[in-house]
Amino acid sequence: MPDPAVSPQELAARLAGRLCHDLMGPASGVATAMELLADPSAAGSHADARALAATSARTLVGALTFARAAFGLGGDDFDAKALETLTEGLFTDLRPELRWRVAVPRFGATSGRALLNLVQIAAGTVAAGGVVSVSATAQDKAWVVLVEAKGPRAQLRPEVERGLEGRPLSGGLAGRWVQAFYVHALVTAAGGSLGYRAEEGVIRFTAAGSG
Amino acid sequence: MPDPAVSPQELAARLAGRLCHDLMGPASGVATAMELLADPSAAGSHADARALAATSARTLVGALTFARAAFGLGGDDFDAKALETLTEGLFTDLRPELRWRVAVPRFGATSGRALLNLVQIAAGTVAAGGVVSVSATAQDKAWVVLVEAKGPRAQLRPEVERGLEGRPLSGGLAGRWVQAFYVHALVTAAGGSLGYRAEEGVIRFTAAGSG
């Protein structure tokens, strides 16, 4: 029996929910820090508060910039350098290490967005530490993006697998599922395909398409 | 000929884009202010920078809290008091005045979310100044939400009309269209209906449903 479809409003609501969840941490960090700074009786904590506010503000702008590129709908191409900058920004707050091995100079809207989302998903599979390697190749209009996560505790959650396969959420964290489902929807709607393979300590993601 | 459907990934991308757009302003405000505060040579601007950072942080948390409730997918009921607080928070940064005339104590997930979105849409029609009045009624499981915007320059944009009618974007600002389309999708998916009426200086929005 086929899975029931995911409605437009469910996907939109879950993606919005994921975004709000990701942003609320740094936004609250800034707000708390500013309250401390406005309180003269907390003068002893003001240096810490300023540092917290500055770090949270940077994290926030970085997360918004990444999300706008990864989730947005612009039809514009991506410069590989811009993708690298966005990806490096993402990893500044994460434990795994990034290895950027992309020789392709430009990406289309679909391949560039697939890369950003797969990198973030891959980073999540080795959240405790590891290495995320990104490579890509392109010929005429055909393109392939390969993202590999290696780490002693690499783990692909069932809800992420379901999302990558384009199947509805059936448990687990909706915020994890939705990004995987979203990248599947993006790539397949453009006529491409998405794959993954999980082995002991290493998880590989591929997206491929043309145009 | 029927309009082409709006795909799940298009709706999700446009809603995410709208969210990122709304949040980027206050997030950048905080980041700019923190850079100023870290610069000893800008000491003369530090008081202004602190005020900007504090205001922007409050706006940001308010916008995130509102968006999480208005766009999210929780199935929980809304307490009318919580809806009023969210709505008042929205109006602190806006020119039009809010008149809250809601006597219903609790709202379902659909009616509560419809109220929040219609209020924000209504506020946008009288952005230059005016009054937004909100009322609601409920009996057994049936509910009606009525939001009225009055102002000398009240204007309902074509892309908002199209969204409220559940039709795809065909011009205008995608960020305006998407919220209208989203509330239409939410309400109609729950078996309810959405209506609007624009006259000289006054625009009325209604959502109705049961359950």
XYZ file of C-alpha atoms in Angstrom, chain A residues 6-17 19-21 23-25 27-28 30-31 34 37-38 49-51 53-54 57-58 60-61 64-65 67-68 71-73 181-182 185-186 189, chain B residues 6-17 19-21 23-25 27-28 30-31 34 37-38 49-51 53-54 57-58 60-61 64-65 67-68 71-73 181-182 185-186 189:
92
model
C 2.476 14.680 2.644
C 0.272 17.753 2.186
C 1.761 21.126 1.224
C 0.667 22.663 4.509
C 2.213 19.835 6.547
C 5.572 20.161 4.840
C 5.467 23.952 5.125
C 4.483 23.851 8.797
C 7.166 21.327 9.675
C 9.881 23.220 7.834
C 8.790 26.452 9.537
C 8.797 24.619 12.859
C 13.512 26.840 11.414
C 11.882 28.361 14.504
C 13.410 25.620 16.657
C 16.724 29.920 15.674
C 15.090 30.124 19.084
C 18.246 29.040 20.942
C 17.693 34.377 19.732
C 16.976 33.611 23.386
C 20.843 37.308 22.770
C 17.696 38.360 24.633
C 20.718 41.962 26.772
C 23.476 43.996 30.363
C 20.553 46.282 31.257
C 26.846 38.686 28.766
C 28.499 40.717 26.017
C 30.376 37.642 24.820
C 25.261 38.201 22.965
C 27.977 38.549 20.331
C 24.056 37.052 17.253
C 26.703 35.615 14.924
C 21.773 33.515 14.470
C 22.740 35.451 11.368
C 19.405 32.449 8.918
C 21.760 32.922 5.988
C 18.498 28.467 5.955
C 17.622 31.103 3.378
C 15.349 26.098 2.148
C 14.535 29.090 -0.043
C 13.222 28.931 -3.552
C 11.996 14.914 3.086
C 12.491 18.425 1.759
C 11.144 16.562 -2.750
C 13.434 19.229 -4.234
C 10.745 17.356 -8.485
C 1.110 24.511 -5.520
C 3.635 21.782 -4.716
C 4.548 20.928 -1.123
C 8.128 22.009 -1.665
C 7.075 25.336 -3.171
C 4.817 26.180 -0.250
C 7.464 25.066 2.252
C 10.216 27.031 0.525
C 8.139 30.176 0.301
C 7.043 29.992 3.924
C 10.656 29.410 5.004
C 11.697 32.339 2.811
C 10.289 33.589 7.881
C 13.939 34.200 7.031
C 13.045 37.580 5.548
C 13.815 37.568 11.011
C 16.847 38.839 9.134
C 16.131 42.498 9.945
C 18.958 39.532 13.637
C 21.180 41.872 11.622
C 21.595 42.668 16.927
C 24.750 41.616 15.074
C 27.275 43.838 18.997
C 29.874 47.413 21.234
C 33.069 45.423 20.666
C 24.089 50.218 20.214
C 22.907 48.685 23.491
C 19.407 50.073 22.927
C 20.557 45.337 20.416
C 17.962 45.101 23.188
C 16.504 40.969 20.392
C 13.013 41.510 21.786
C 13.309 38.755 17.185
C 12.093 36.563 20.031
C 9.873 33.730 16.400
C 7.288 33.023 19.081
C 5.726 32.413 13.816
C 6.035 29.174 15.777
C 2.941 28.546 11.124
C 3.713 25.496 13.273
C 1.815 22.255 13.221
C -2.228 30.795 0.849
C -1.064 29.004 3.975
C -4.706 25.632 3.011
C -4.904 25.146 6.794
C -7.841 21.106 4.856
